[in-house]
Amino acid sequence: MDLLTSLKSDCDRTTIIGASVASTFAVVLALCFGIIILRYRKKLRRKNDRMARVIANLNRGNGFAVYLIYSSVDEVFVRSAVYSPLNEKLRQVVGIDRDLVCIGDEQFRVGWNIYREIYKCMERSNVAVVVLSEGFANSVFCDQEMDIAMQLKKPVILLLKGDVDINQYSEHIQILYRTNVRILFGYEDNELVLKTTWDKVCESFLQMG
């Protein structure tokens, strides 16, 4: 009888321990999921707050959402495939009828020092978008614009025009290429096509304030 009682007691103890371990694990798991959800919501709230601040600032008439850095060799492509659709989509999202993409000469003041104008417009822009192409790789002027963006510590987003040899660009661009998500234009039926949507692109730009 004592043996049976002892065995029953051991079984009950094992059951209790197992139940305790299981309940503890469930509590810890629930806490971990709760922390992950709270962090995600906090991160999302920060992004939305930044976006709201950027939009409010743009609505007050302060600066641009984007400063485009590109080679004059790519003028036609940039104006038709990048500037026009991006500027239009930003106007829709922000809700104002003015240029939100700085494309250089159109916003520079005639007769003023070119580098001073670049600095002024870049400083008033939320992000800088670099159009990577063969022409960009051979442009000293583009390198100088990149230097100004770095001085101002602006977020720099790479836009790839087709296939590019990243090794021909500066070390800073190579690092951006390997670490950050890029805007891609790829060939379809011999035509360069955006591989994402302008809605997603604009949302990212406005959250980088």
Short mmCIF file of C-alpha atoms in Angstrom, two decimals:
data_model
loop_
_atom_site.label_atom_id
_atom_site.label_comp_id
_atom_site.label_asym_id
_atom_site.label_seq_id
_atom_site.Cartn_x
_atom_site.Cartn_y
_atom_site.Cartn_z
CA MET A 1 0.00 0.00 0.00
CA ASP A 2 2.85 2.37 0.88
CA LEU A 3 4.48 1.55 -2.47
CA LEU A 4 1.29 2.34 -4.38
CA THR A 5 0.89 5.57 -2.45
CA SER A 6 4.49 6.52 -3.18
CA LEU A 7 4.11 5.78 -6.90
CA LYS A 8 0.88 7.77 -7.05
CA SER A 9 2.57 10.67 -5.26
CA ASP A 10 5.48 10.58 -7.75
CA CYS A 11 3.06 10.55 -10.69
CA ASP A 12 1.10 13.47 -9.25
CA ARG A 13 4.33 15.39 -8.66
CA THR A 14 5.46 14.74 -12.25
CA THR A 15 2.09 15.88 -13.57
CA ILE A 16 2.23 19.06 -11.49
CA ILE A 17 5.78 19.81 -12.60
CA GLY A 18 4.86 19.21 -16.24
CA ALA A 19 1.83 21.43 -15.96
CA SER A 20 3.90 24.16 -14.27
CA VAL A 21 6.56 24.01 -16.96
CA ALA A 22 3.93 24.11 -19.71
CA SER A 23 2.10 27.04 -18.13
CA THR A 24 5.37 28.92 -17.56
CA PHE A 25 6.37 28.35 -21.18
CA ALA A 26 2.95 29.56 -22.36
CA VAL A 27 3.26 32.72 -20.25
CA VAL A 28 6.79 33.44 -21.51
CA LEU A 29 5.69 32.82 -25.11
CA ALA A 30 2.71 35.14 -24.67
CA LEU A 31 4.96 37.83 -23.19
CA CYS A 32 7.42 37.51 -26.10
CA PHE A 33 4.63 37.86 -28.65
CA GLY A 34 3.22 40.79 -26.72
CA ILE A 35 6.61 42.57 -26.72
CA ILE A 36 7.06 41.91 -30.46
CA ILE A 37 3.60 43.31 -31.23
CA LEU A 38 4.18 46.37 -29.03
CA ARG A 39 7.54 47.06 -30.68
CA TYR A 40 6.01 46.69 -34.14
CA ARG A 41 3.18 49.07 -33.26
CA LYS A 42 5.66 51.56 -31.77
CA LYS A 43 7.82 51.39 -34.89
CA LEU A 44 4.77 51.81 -37.14
CA ARG A 45 3.59 54.77 -35.04
CA ARG A 46 7.01 56.44 -35.37
CA LYS A 47 6.91 55.98 -39.16
CA ASN A 48 3.41 57.42 -39.36
CA ASP A 49 4.40 60.34 -37.12
CA ARG A 50 7.42 61.10 -39.32
CA MET A 51 5.25 60.91 -42.42
CA ALA A 52 2.70 63.28 -40.89
CA ARG A 53 5.45 65.78 -39.97
CA VAL A 54 6.93 65.66 -43.47
CA ILE A 55 3.54 66.15 -45.13
CA ALA A 56 2.70 69.04 -42.78
CA ASN A 57 6.03 70.66 -43.56
CA LEU A 58 5.48 70.29 -47.32
CA ASN A 59 1.98 71.72 -46.97
CA ARG A 60 3.49 74.80 -45.34
CA GLY A 61 5.42 75.31 -48.57
CA ASN A 62 8.78 74.27 -47.13
CA GLY A 63 11.05 72.57 -49.62
CA PHE A 64 10.75 69.36 -51.59
CA ALA A 65 10.05 65.72 -50.89
CA VAL A 66 12.83 64.57 -53.24
CA TYR A 67 16.02 65.95 -54.79
CA LEU A 68 17.01 64.07 -57.96
CA ILE A 69 20.71 63.51 -58.68
CA TYR A 70 21.30 62.32 -62.23
CA SER A 71 23.55 62.72 -65.26
CA SER A 72 22.46 65.04 -68.08
CA VAL A 73 22.94 62.01 -70.37
CA ASP A 74 19.80 60.55 -68.71
CA GLU A 75 17.71 63.74 -69.00
CA VAL A 76 15.00 62.27 -71.24
CA PHE A 77 14.64 59.10 -69.16
CA VAL A 78 14.58 60.99 -65.85
CA ARG A 79 11.99 63.54 -66.94
CA SER A 80 9.61 61.06 -68.57
CA ALA A 81 10.02 57.89 -66.47
CA VAL A 82 10.93 59.30 -63.04
CA TYR A 83 10.24 63.00 -62.50
CA SER A 84 6.76 63.24 -64.05
CA PRO A 85 5.12 60.15 -62.44
CA LEU A 86 6.90 60.66 -59.10
CA ASN A 87 5.99 64.33 -58.86
CA GLU A 88 2.37 63.63 -59.79
CA LYS A 89 2.02 60.81 -57.26
CA LEU A 90 3.57 62.91 -54.48
CA ARG A 91 1.14 65.73 -55.24
CA GLN A 92 -1.76 63.28 -54.88
CA VAL A 93 -0.46 61.81 -51.62
CA VAL A 94 0.49 65.12 -50.00
CA GLY A 95 -2.53 66.96 -51.40
CA ILE A 96 -0.86 70.09 -52.75
CA ASP A 97 -0.48 71.46 -56.26
CA ARG A 98 3.19 72.40 -56.58
CA ASP A 99 6.45 70.71 -57.53
CA LEU A 100 7.61 68.32 -54.80
CA VAL A 101 10.56 66.93 -56.76
CA CYS A 102 13.61 69.14 -57.22
CA ILE A 103 15.15 68.46 -60.60
CA GLY A 104 17.87 71.10 -60.53
CA ASP A 105 17.89 73.87 -63.11
CA GLU A 106 14.14 74.55 -62.85
CA GLN A 107 14.43 75.36 -59.14
CA PHE A 108 17.85 77.07 -59.19
CA ARG A 109 17.98 80.88 -59.17
CA VAL A 110 19.50 82.28 -62.34
CA GLY A 111 22.85 84.01 -61.85
CA TRP A 112 23.54 82.49 -58.42
CA ASN A 113 26.45 80.19 -57.60
CA ILE A 114 25.53 76.69 -58.77
CA TYR A 115 26.91 74.90 -55.71
CA ARG A 116 25.16 77.30 -53.38
CA GLU A 117 21.89 76.56 -55.19
CA ILE A 118 22.46 72.80 -55.00
CA TYR A 119 23.15 73.08 -51.27
CA LYS A 120 20.07 75.25 -50.68
CA CYS A 121 17.70 72.94 -52.58
CA MET A 122 19.23 69.77 -51.16
CA GLU A 123 18.95 71.15 -47.63
CA ARG A 124 15.24 71.81 -48.21
CA SER A 125 14.62 68.30 -49.56
CA ASN A 126 13.52 65.30 -47.55
CA VAL A 127 15.58 62.68 -49.41
CA ALA A 128 18.03 62.48 -52.31
CA VAL A 129 17.47 59.98 -55.13
CA VAL A 130 20.50 58.97 -57.17
CA VAL A 131 19.85 57.68 -60.71
CA LEU A 132 22.63 55.16 -61.31
CA SER A 133 23.63 54.73 -64.95
CA GLU A 134 26.69 54.68 -67.17
CA GLY A 135 26.42 58.46 -67.46
CA PHE A 136 26.37 58.93 -63.69
CA ALA A 137 29.54 56.88 -63.28
CA ASN A 138 31.41 59.30 -65.56
CA SER A 139 30.01 62.53 -64.11
CA VAL A 140 32.18 64.65 -61.80
CA PHE A 141 29.21 66.98 -61.21
CA CYS A 142 27.07 64.08 -59.93
CA ASP A 143 29.85 63.13 -57.52
CA GLN A 144 29.82 66.68 -56.16
CA GLU A 145 26.05 66.55 -55.65
CA MET A 146 26.51 63.25 -53.80
CA ASP A 147 29.13 64.88 -51.58
CA ILE A 148 26.66 67.64 -50.67
CA ALA A 149 23.97 65.06 -49.83
CA MET A 150 26.44 63.30 -47.54
CA GLN A 151 27.47 66.58 -45.90
CA LEU A 152 23.82 67.31 -45.15
CA LYS A 153 23.31 63.71 -43.97
CA LYS A 154 20.32 63.26 -46.25
CA PRO A 155 18.82 59.79 -46.75
CA VAL A 156 20.11 58.64 -50.15
CA ILE A 157 18.09 56.18 -52.23
CA LEU A 158 19.56 54.51 -55.30
CA LEU A 159 17.51 54.21 -58.48
CA LEU A 160 19.00 51.72 -60.94
CA LYS A 161 18.50 52.37 -64.64
CA GLY A 162 18.78 48.85 -66.02
CA ASP A 163 21.80 46.70 -65.22
CA VAL A 164 24.72 48.58 -63.70
CA ASP A 165 28.29 47.62 -62.81
CA ILE A 166 28.36 48.72 -59.18
CA ASN A 167 32.16 48.45 -59.03
CA GLN A 168 32.56 51.61 -61.14
CA TYR A 169 30.90 53.79 -58.48
CA SER A 170 32.23 55.33 -55.28
CA GLU A 171 32.65 53.31 -52.11
CA HIS A 172 29.72 55.12 -50.48
CA ILE A 173 27.38 54.16 -53.34
CA GLN A 174 28.63 50.58 -53.23
CA ILE A 175 27.78 50.40 -49.52
CA LEU A 176 24.29 51.81 -50.15
CA TYR A 177 23.85 49.31 -52.98
CA ARG A 178 24.69 46.36 -50.74
CA THR A 179 22.77 47.44 -47.64
CA ASN A 180 19.62 49.36 -48.67
CA VAL A 181 16.58 48.54 -50.78
CA ARG A 182 16.84 50.12 -54.23
CA ILE A 183 14.39 51.42 -56.84
CA LEU A 184 14.74 49.22 -59.90
CA PHE A 185 14.00 49.93 -63.55
CA GLY A 186 14.36 46.80 -65.68
CA TYR A 187 13.92 46.10 -69.35
CA GLU A 188 10.70 44.57 -70.62
CA ASP A 189 10.33 44.32 -74.40
CA ASN A 190 13.25 46.76 -74.76
CA GLU A 191 11.54 49.32 -72.53
CA LEU A 192 12.60 50.38 -69.04
CA VAL A 193 9.84 49.61 -66.54
CA LEU A 194 9.57 50.37 -62.82
CA LYS A 195 9.67 47.12 -60.81
CA THR A 196 7.55 48.43 -57.93
CA THR A 197 4.79 51.06 -57.66
CA TRP A 198 5.10 54.80 -57.19
CA ASP A 199 2.68 54.51 -54.25
CA LYS A 200 5.19 52.36 -52.34
CA VAL A 201 8.08 54.59 -53.35
CA CYS A 202 6.32 57.76 -52.20
CA GLU A 203 5.31 56.21 -48.88
CA SER A 204 8.94 55.27 -48.17
CA PHE A 205 10.19 58.75 -49.09
CA LEU A 206 7.68 60.47 -46.82
CA GLN A 207 8.51 58.18 -43.89
CA MET A 208 12.18 59.14 -43.99
CA GLY A 209 11.75 62.57 -42.48
#
